[in-house]
PDB file of C-alpha atoms in Angstrom:
ATOM      1  CA  MET A   1    -114.538 200.251 101.976  1.00 52.00           C
ATOM      2  CA  ALA A   2    -111.486 200.277 104.254  1.00 58.00           C
ATOM      3  CA  ASN A   3    -108.327 198.831 102.686  1.00 66.00           C
ATOM      4  CA  SER A   4    -110.070 198.368  99.337  1.00 67.00           C
ATOM      5  CA  LYS A   5    -109.378 199.878  95.932  1.00 69.00           C
ATOM      6  CA  TYR A   6    -112.381 202.191  96.436  1.00 64.00           C
ATOM      7  CA  GLU A   7    -110.987 203.834  99.549  1.00 70.00           C
ATOM      8  CA  TYR A   8    -109.741 206.753  97.433  1.00 61.00           C
ATOM      9  CA  VAL A   9    -113.279 208.182  97.264  1.00 63.00           C
ATOM     10  CA  LYS A  10    -112.849 209.366 100.865  1.00 66.00           C
ATOM     11  CA  CYS A  11    -110.511 212.014  99.470  1.00 65.00           C
ATOM     12  CA  PHE A  12    -113.523 213.657  97.822  1.00 61.00           C
ATOM     13  CA  GLU A  13    -115.677 213.798 100.969  1.00 66.00           C
ATOM     14  CA  VAL A  14    -116.377 217.276 102.277  1.00 67.00           C
ATOM     15  CA  GLU A  15    -115.186 218.112 105.779  1.00 73.00           C
ATOM     16  CA  ASP A  16    -118.351 219.798 107.022  1.00 76.00           C
ATOM     17  CA  GLU A  17    -118.672 218.709 110.633  1.00 82.00           C
ATOM     18  CA  VAL A  18    -121.057 220.754 112.799  1.00 80.00           C
ATOM     19  CA  MET A  19    -118.761 221.498 115.688  1.00 85.00           C
ATOM     20  CA  PHE A  20    -119.655 221.110 119.360  1.00 85.00           C
ATOM     21  CA  PRO A  21    -121.368 222.660 121.264  1.00 87.00           C
ATOM     22  CA  ASN A  22    -123.640 223.720 118.370  1.00 89.00           C
ATOM     23  CA  ILE A  23    -127.074 222.120 118.170  1.00 93.00           C
ATOM     24  CA  ILE A  24    -127.764 220.495 114.792  1.00 93.00           C
ATOM     25  CA  LEU A  25    -130.951 221.598 113.029  1.00 95.00           C
ATOM     26  CA  VAL A  26    -132.132 220.070 109.760  1.00 96.00           C
ATOM     27  CA  TRP A  27    -134.589 222.214 107.782  1.00 96.00           C
ATOM     28  CA  ILE A  28    -136.387 220.562 104.876  1.00 94.00           C
ATOM     29  CA  LYS A  29    -138.977 221.886 102.453  1.00 93.00           C
ATOM     30  CA  ALA A  30    -141.039 220.295  99.705  1.00 89.00           C
ATOM     31  CA  SER A  31    -140.007 221.188  96.184  1.00 80.00           C
ATOM     32  CA  LYS A  32    -143.551 220.676  94.877  1.00 70.00           C
ATOM     33  CA  LEU A  33    -146.616 220.564  97.102  1.00 65.00           C
ATOM     34  CA  HIS A  34    -149.932 221.910  95.788  1.00 58.00           C
ATOM     35  CA  LYS A  35    -152.089 223.828  98.280  1.00 61.00           C
ATOM     36  CA  PRO A  36    -149.822 223.131 101.289  1.00 55.00           C
ATOM     37  CA  HIS A  37    -152.445 224.510 103.703  1.00 69.00           C
ATOM     38  CA  ASP A  38    -154.697 221.510 102.977  1.00 82.00           C
ATOM     39  CA  LEU A  39    -155.433 219.807 106.310  1.00 87.00           C
ATOM     40  CA  ASN A  40    -154.757 216.292 105.035  1.00 90.00           C
ATOM     41  CA  ALA A  41    -151.442 217.422 103.551  1.00 89.00           C
ATOM     42  CA  LEU A  42    -150.449 218.931 106.910  1.00 92.00           C
ATOM     43  CA  LYS A  43    -151.452 215.756 108.741  1.00 93.00           C
ATOM     44  CA  LEU A  44    -149.368 213.740 106.272  1.00 93.00           C
ATOM     45  CA  MET A  45    -146.354 215.983 106.947  1.00 93.00           C
ATOM     46  CA  ASN A  46    -146.876 215.559 110.698  1.00 95.00           C
ATOM     47  CA  SER A  47    -147.117 211.792 110.378  1.00 95.00           C
ATOM     48  CA  CYS A  48    -143.835 211.759 108.445  1.00 94.00           C
ATOM     49  CA  ALA A  49    -142.206 213.891 111.148  1.00 95.00           C
ATOM     50  CA  VAL A  50    -143.377 211.488 113.867  1.00 95.00           C
ATOM     51  CA  GLU A  51    -141.781 208.595 112.007  1.00 94.00           C
ATOM     52  CA  VAL A  52    -138.506 210.521 111.756  1.00 95.00           C
ATOM     53  CA  LEU A  53    -138.467 210.934 115.547  1.00 94.00           C
ATOM     54  CA  GLU A  54    -139.277 207.243 115.957  1.00 92.00           C
ATOM     55  CA  GLU A  55    -136.458 206.239 113.611  1.00 93.00           C
ATOM     56  CA  TYR A  56    -133.698 208.498 114.925  1.00 93.00           C
ATOM     57  CA  ALA A  57    -133.102 208.608 118.663  1.00 90.00           C
ATOM     58  CA  ASP A  58    -130.930 211.726 118.398  1.00 93.00           C
ATOM     59  CA  VAL A  59    -133.812 213.862 117.106  1.00 94.00           C
ATOM     60  CA  VAL A  60    -135.746 215.237 120.075  1.00 91.00           C
ATOM     61  CA  LEU A  61    -138.033 217.872 118.575  1.00 91.00           C
ATOM     62  CA  ALA A  62    -139.474 218.996 115.247  1.00 95.00           C
ATOM     63  CA  TYR A  63    -141.486 222.029 114.177  1.00 95.00           C
ATOM     64  CA  GLY A  64    -143.342 222.258 110.899  1.00 93.00           C
ATOM     65  CA  PHE A  65    -145.970 224.130 108.947  1.00 92.00           C
ATOM     66  CA  SER A  66    -147.169 224.317 105.365  1.00 88.00           C
ATOM     67  CA  ASP A  67    -144.604 222.331 103.335  1.00 89.00           C
ATOM     68  CA  GLU A  68    -141.576 222.540 105.639  1.00 93.00           C
ATOM     69  CA  TYR A  69    -140.176 220.940 108.790  1.00 95.00           C
ATOM     70  CA  THR A  70    -137.223 221.615 111.096  1.00 96.00           C
ATOM     71  CA  PHE A  71    -135.697 218.748 113.088  1.00 96.00           C
ATOM     72  CA  VAL A  72    -133.702 219.434 116.250  1.00 94.00           C
ATOM     73  CA  PHE A  73    -130.973 217.064 117.444  1.00 94.00           C
ATOM     74  CA  LYS A  74    -129.934 216.603 121.043  1.00 90.00           C
ATOM     75  CA  LYS A  75    -126.921 218.734 121.873  1.00 90.00           C
ATOM     76  CA  THR A  76    -124.605 215.765 122.445  1.00 91.00           C
ATOM     77  CA  SER A  77    -125.481 214.019 119.190  1.00 91.00           C
ATOM     78  CA  LYS A  78    -122.703 212.309 117.244  1.00 89.00           C
ATOM     79  CA  PHE A  79    -125.034 211.263 114.427  1.00 88.00           C
ATOM     80  CA  TYR A  80    -122.886 210.419 111.374  1.00 85.00           C
ATOM     81  CA  GLU A  81    -119.988 212.212 113.033  1.00 87.00           C
ATOM     82  CA  ARG A  82    -122.069 215.428 112.813  1.00 89.00           C
ATOM     83  CA  ARG A  83    -121.253 215.773 109.100  1.00 90.00           C
ATOM     84  CA  ALA A  84    -123.763 218.171 107.586  1.00 89.00           C
ATOM     85  CA  SER A  85    -123.811 216.700 104.064  1.00 89.00           C
ATOM     86  CA  LYS A  86    -124.414 213.166 105.344  1.00 89.00           C
ATOM     87  CA  VAL A  87    -127.136 214.272 107.779  1.00 92.00           C
ATOM     88  CA  LEU A  88    -128.963 216.320 105.155  1.00 92.00           C
ATOM     89  CA  SER A  89    -128.816 213.566 102.546  1.00 92.00           C
ATOM     90  CA  ILE A  90    -130.257 211.007 104.955  1.00 93.00           C
ATOM     91  CA  PHE A  91    -133.079 213.239 106.145  1.00 94.00           C
ATOM     92  CA  THR A  92    -134.257 214.502 102.765  1.00 93.00           C
ATOM     93  CA  SER A  93    -134.291 210.998 101.267  1.00 92.00           C
ATOM     94  CA  PHE A  94    -135.890 209.385 104.328  1.00 94.00           C
ATOM     95  CA  PHE A  95    -138.618 212.041 104.596  1.00 94.00           C
ATOM     96  CA  SER A  96    -139.365 211.789 100.859  1.00 92.00           C
ATOM     97  CA  SER A  97    -139.729 208.016 101.045  1.00 92.00           C
ATOM     98  CA  ILE A  98    -142.068 208.195 104.060  1.00 93.00           C
ATOM     99  CA  PHE A  99    -144.170 210.846 102.287  1.00 92.00           C
ATOM    100  CA  VAL A 100    -144.695 208.541  99.309  1.00 90.00           C
ATOM    101  CA  ARG A 101    -145.424 205.488 101.471  1.00 92.00           C
ATOM    102  CA  LYS A 102    -147.962 207.297 103.637  1.00 93.00           C
ATOM    103  CA  TRP A 103    -149.723 209.190 100.828  1.00 91.00           C
ATOM    104  CA  ASP A 104    -152.572 206.673 100.480  1.00 91.00           C
ATOM    105  CA  GLU A 105    -153.345 206.867 104.208  1.00 92.00           C
ATOM    106  CA  PHE A 106    -154.300 210.526 103.895  1.00 91.00           C
ATOM    107  CA  PHE A 107    -155.374 210.708 100.244  1.00 90.00           C
ATOM    108  CA  PRO A 108    -156.980 207.306  99.534  1.00 88.00           C
ATOM    109  CA  TYR A 109    -158.952 208.616  96.550  1.00 84.00           C
ATOM    110  CA  LYS A 110    -156.314 210.903  95.080  1.00 84.00           C
ATOM    111  CA  GLU A 111    -153.422 209.559  93.061  1.00 83.00           C
ATOM    112  CA  LEU A 112    -149.983 211.022  93.681  1.00 81.00           C
ATOM    113  CA  GLN A 113    -149.342 212.903  90.433  1.00 79.00           C
ATOM    114  CA  CYS A 114    -145.563 213.268  90.657  1.00 78.00           C
ATOM    115  CA  SER A 115    -142.710 212.031  92.788  1.00 79.00           C
ATOM    116  CA  PRO A 116    -142.289 214.449  95.704  1.00 81.00           C
ATOM    117  CA  SER A 117    -138.855 215.696  96.646  1.00 84.00           C
ATOM    118  CA  PHE A 118    -137.508 217.700  99.546  1.00 89.00           C
ATOM    119  CA  HIS A 119    -134.536 220.033  99.685  1.00 90.00           C
ATOM    120  CA  GLY A 120    -133.034 221.564 102.790  1.00 93.00           C
ATOM    121  CA  ARG A 121    -130.034 222.679 104.765  1.00 93.00           C
ATOM    122  CA  VAL A 122    -128.258 221.962 108.020  1.00 94.00           C
ATOM    123  CA  ILE A 123    -128.157 224.828 110.522  1.00 93.00           C
ATOM    124  CA  ALA A 124    -125.657 225.095 113.370  1.00 92.00           C
ATOM    125  CA  CYS A 125    -127.486 226.570 116.353  1.00 90.00           C
ATOM    126  CA  ALA A 126    -125.189 227.985 119.041  1.00 91.00           C
ATOM    127  CA  SER A 127    -127.439 227.591 122.100  1.00 90.00           C
ATOM    128  CA  VAL A 128    -130.919 226.745 123.370  1.00 88.00           C
ATOM    129  CA  GLU A 129    -131.663 230.467 123.457  1.00 89.00           C
ATOM    130  CA  ALA A 130    -130.697 230.757 119.791  1.00 91.00           C
ATOM    131  CA  LEU A 131    -132.904 227.750 119.048  1.00 91.00           C
ATOM    132  CA  GLN A 132    -135.859 229.479 120.695  1.00 90.00           C
ATOM    133  CA  VAL A 133    -135.259 232.602 118.602  1.00 91.00           C
ATOM    134  CA  TYR A 134    -135.131 230.415 115.473  1.00 93.00           C
ATOM    135  CA  LEU A 135    -138.416 228.705 116.374  1.00 92.00           C
ATOM    136  CA  LEU A 136    -140.052 232.066 117.068  1.00 91.00           C
ATOM    137  CA  TRP A 137    -138.957 233.238 113.616  1.00 93.00           C
ATOM    138  CA  ARG A 138    -140.325 230.125 111.898  1.00 93.00           C
ATOM    139  CA  GLN A 139    -143.643 230.406 113.743  1.00 92.00           C
ATOM    140  CA  ASN A 140    -143.971 234.046 112.685  1.00 91.00           C
ATOM    141  CA  ILE A 141    -143.359 232.906 109.099  1.00 92.00           C
ATOM    142  CA  CYS A 142    -146.045 230.247 109.665  1.00 92.00           C
ATOM    143  CA  HIS A 143    -148.609 232.921 110.593  1.00 89.00           C
ATOM    144  CA  LEU A 144    -147.752 235.138 107.637  1.00 89.00           C
ATOM    145  CA  THR A 145    -147.562 232.256 105.145  1.00 87.00           C
ATOM    146  CA  ASN A 146    -150.915 230.886 106.249  1.00 89.00           C
ATOM    147  CA  LEU A 147    -152.555 234.313 106.015  1.00 89.00           C
ATOM    148  CA  HIS A 148    -151.311 234.687 102.447  1.00 86.00           C
ATOM    149  CA  GLU A 149    -152.372 231.155 101.500  1.00 85.00           C
ATOM    150  CA  GLN A 150    -155.845 231.531 103.005  1.00 87.00           C
ATOM    151  CA  CYS A 151    -156.397 234.722 101.027  1.00 88.00           C
ATOM    152  CA  LEU A 152    -154.713 233.473  97.855  1.00 85.00           C
ATOM    153  CA  TRP A 153    -156.727 230.284  97.438  1.00 84.00           C
ATOM    154  CA  ARG A 154    -160.010 231.954  98.280  1.00 85.00           C
ATOM    155  CA  LEU A 155    -159.345 234.553  95.594  1.00 86.00           C
ATOM    156  CA  VAL A 156    -158.475 231.752  93.155  1.00 85.00           C
ATOM    157  CA  GLU A 157    -161.680 229.916  94.027  1.00 82.00           C
ATOM    158  CA  ARG A 158    -163.567 233.163  93.388  1.00 81.00           C
ATOM    159  CA  GLY A 159    -162.187 233.351  89.839  1.00 78.00           C
ATOM    160  CA  MET A 160    -158.722 234.928  89.802  1.00 81.00           C
ATOM    161  CA  ASN A 161    -155.771 232.993  88.461  1.00 83.00           C
ATOM    162  CA  GLY A 162    -152.798 232.377  90.743  1.00 78.00           C
ATOM    163  CA  LYS A 163    -150.700 235.289  89.450  1.00 82.00           C
ATOM    164  CA  GLU A 164    -153.573 237.772  89.656  1.00 83.00           C
ATOM    165  CA  ALA A 165    -154.367 236.708  93.215  1.00 82.00           C
ATOM    166  CA  TRP A 166    -150.724 236.925  94.323  1.00 85.00           C
ATOM    167  CA  ASP A 167    -150.211 240.328  92.691  1.00 83.00           C
ATOM    168  CA  PHE A 168    -153.294 241.555  94.535  1.00 83.00           C
ATOM    169  CA  ILE A 169    -152.152 240.526  98.038  1.00 83.00           C
ATOM    170  CA  LYS A 170    -148.330 240.404  97.852  1.00 82.00           C
ATOM    171  CA  ASP A 171    -147.849 243.807  99.517  1.00 84.00           C
ATOM    172  CA  PHE A 172    -150.532 243.344 102.185  1.00 86.00           C
ATOM    173  CA  ASP A 173    -149.469 243.312 105.838  1.00 85.00           C
ATOM    174  CA  LYS A 174    -151.013 241.015 108.465  1.00 86.00           C
ATOM    175  CA  GLY A 175    -153.775 243.465 109.331  1.00 88.00           C
ATOM    176  CA  GLU A 176    -154.810 243.920 105.708  1.00 87.00           C
ATOM    177  CA  LEU A 177    -154.819 240.162 105.113  1.00 90.00           C
ATOM    178  CA  ASN A 178    -156.964 239.628 108.210  1.00 87.00           C
ATOM    179  CA  ASN A 179    -159.381 242.299 107.021  1.00 88.00           C
ATOM    180  CA  LEU A 180    -159.580 240.774 103.546  1.00 87.00           C
ATOM    181  CA  LEU A 181    -160.469 237.372 104.999  1.00 87.00           C
ATOM    182  CA  PHE A 182    -163.140 238.830 107.266  1.00 88.00           C
ATOM    183  CA  ASP A 183    -164.633 241.467 104.971  1.00 85.00           C
ATOM    184  CA  GLU A 184    -164.609 239.530 101.703  1.00 83.00           C
ATOM    185  CA  PHE A 185    -164.976 235.922 102.853  1.00 85.00           C
ATOM    186  CA  ASN A 186    -166.519 236.228 106.320  1.00 87.00           C
ATOM    187  CA  VAL A 187    -163.620 234.266 107.846  1.00 86.00           C
ATOM    188  CA  ASN A 188    -162.319 235.051 111.326  1.00 89.00           C
ATOM    189  CA  TYR A 189    -158.652 234.030 111.144  1.00 87.00           C
ATOM    190  CA  ASN A 190    -158.526 233.172 114.851  1.00 87.00           C
ATOM    191  CA  THR A 191    -161.188 230.473 114.373  1.00 88.00           C
ATOM    192  CA  LEU A 192    -159.122 228.520 111.831  1.00 87.00           C
ATOM    193  CA  GLU A 193    -157.596 225.205 112.883  1.00 89.00           C
ATOM    194  CA  PRO A 194    -154.551 225.645 115.189  1.00 89.00           C
ATOM    195  CA  ILE A 195    -152.555 223.367 112.905  1.00 90.00           C
ATOM    196  CA  LEU A 196    -152.895 226.059 110.220  1.00 89.00           C
ATOM    197  CA  ARG A 197    -152.257 229.134 112.366  1.00 88.00           C
ATOM    198  CA  GLN A 198    -149.641 227.808 114.781  1.00 89.00           C
ATOM    199  CA  GLY A 199    -147.901 224.967 112.999  1.00 91.00           C
ATOM    200  CA  SER A 200    -147.125 221.640 114.642  1.00 93.00           C
ATOM    201  CA  CYS A 201    -144.494 220.716 117.199  1.00 92.00           C
ATOM    202  CA  VAL A 202    -143.547 217.036 117.436  1.00 92.00           C
ATOM    203  CA  LEU A 203    -141.447 216.162 120.459  1.00 88.00           C
ATOM    204  CA  LYS A 204    -140.273 213.388 122.692  1.00 82.00           C
ATOM    205  CA  THR A 205    -141.459 213.737 126.251  1.00 78.00           C
ATOM    206  CA  THR A 206    -141.782 211.551 129.332  1.00 73.00           C
ATOM    207  CA  GLY A 207    -145.179 210.360 130.492  1.00 68.00           C
ATOM    208  CA  GLU A 208    -146.765 207.665 132.625  1.00 66.00           C
ATOM    209  CA  ASP A 209    -148.179 204.556 130.983  1.00 66.00           C
ATOM    210  CA  THR A 210    -150.226 201.838 132.638  1.00 66.00           C
ATOM    211  CA  VAL A 211    -148.322 198.661 131.838  1.00 60.00           C
ATOM    212  CA  LYS A 212    -150.530 196.183 133.728  1.00 65.00           C
ATOM    213  CA  TYR A 213    -152.881 195.764 136.665  1.00 65.00           C
ATOM    214  CA  THR A 214    -152.416 193.961 139.971  1.00 66.00           C
ATOM    215  CA  ASP A 215    -154.718 191.141 141.060  1.00 64.00           C
ATOM    216  CA  ASN A 216    -156.869 193.636 142.979  1.00 70.00           C
ATOM    217  CA  GLY A 217    -157.189 195.929 139.941  1.00 64.00           C
ATOM    218  CA  ALA A 218    -154.672 198.622 140.895  1.00 66.00           C
ATOM    219  CA  PRO A 219    -152.774 200.024 137.879  1.00 65.00           C
ATOM    220  CA  ILE A 220    -149.002 199.640 137.667  1.00 65.00           C
ATOM    221  CA  LYS A 221    -147.480 202.611 135.885  1.00 65.00           C
ATOM    222  CA  ARG A 222    -144.069 203.250 134.373  1.00 69.00           C
ATOM    223  CA  HIS A 223    -142.425 206.389 133.030  1.00 66.00           C
ATOM    224  CA  ARG A 224    -141.868 206.072 129.303  1.00 70.00           C
ATOM    225  CA  ARG A 225    -140.715 208.264 126.450  1.00 75.00           C
ATOM    226  CA  LYS A 226    -143.557 209.323 124.189  1.00 80.00           C
ATOM    227  CA  ILE A 227    -143.781 211.183 120.912  1.00 84.00           C
ATOM    228  CA  VAL A 228    -146.523 213.790 120.976  1.00 83.00           C
ATOM    229  CA  THR A 229    -147.746 216.413 118.517  1.00 87.00           C
ATOM    230  CA  VAL A 230    -148.849 219.716 120.015  1.00 84.00           C
ATOM    231  CA  HIS A 231    -149.989 223.096 118.765  1.00 84.00           C
ATOM    232  CA  SER A 232    -149.020 226.208 120.683  1.00 81.00           C
ATOM    233  CA  LYS A 233    -149.306 229.943 120.040  1.00 77.00           C
ATOM    234  CA  LYS A 234    -145.756 230.484 121.301  1.00 79.00           C
ATOM    235  CA  ILE A 235    -143.446 227.504 120.950  1.00 80.00           C
ATOM    236  CA  ALA A 236    -140.457 229.673 121.900  1.00 75.00           C
ATOM    237  CA  SER A 237    -141.943 230.814 125.220  1.00 74.00           C
ATOM    238  CA  LYS A 238    -140.569 229.776 128.620  1.00 72.00           C
ATOM    239  CA  ARG A 239    -143.972 228.353 129.528  1.00 74.00           C
ATOM    240  CA  PHE A 240    -143.944 225.999 126.524  1.00 75.00           C
ATOM    241  CA  TRP A 241    -140.418 224.786 127.287  1.00 70.00           C
ATOM    242  CA  ASN A 242    -141.242 224.303 130.970  1.00 68.00           C
ATOM    243  CA  GLU A 243    -144.311 222.254 130.092  1.00 66.00           C
ATOM    244  CA  HIS A 244    -142.570 220.209 127.395  1.00 62.00           C
ATOM    245  CA  THR A 245    -139.103 219.216 128.496  1.00 58.00           C
ATOM    246  CA  VAL A 246    -137.039 217.700 125.690  1.00 55.00           C
TER     247      VAL A 246
END
């Protein structure tokens, strides 16, 4: 566009750079996703997140649950000159396109009824400590959201409509929701899949891979970057960050 008659459009671009030394976070959420606690839907979201980390070298970690994901950039990133509007546009469109492309892998017998879309925002995170507090907050929301969803859909399956079920549980605290699951549906919340209770953390880490074997059968190993998906009760804890260096 440089030195062309269209160069004037640059005058309308927003100056929204995320300034150093802030860490760039991109939070995205599905606009429409039915029963987001469905295991296949969660696995689809995780698979999309893995592809984001594979595509963009500057993204080192992601945390997601239900119908949302947060992507964490390395502190030194200069991705699209750190312009929030550009970063958000790329990530929402890229994630939406992956979601559509991968749908049949996880729902081979269920047609996608409508075109999914994701909205989001860019968050400037001042430090690693602030990032850990943010992740702790999102994981607490994960627990509470999943408790509500587990109760809500079981009440719907029992015969209530969605509004009746929500009105019934909307003021319940965690203890009351746990009791409802156990007393009414014989479900121990702590036995549910970790992906439901804890969310998923996708990160790049270093591990050893066997690349080949010598003539006498001894393995030759090399350190390589890997993308792994883990589930942890406390993703903001020192132990988690010591075990999973990003």
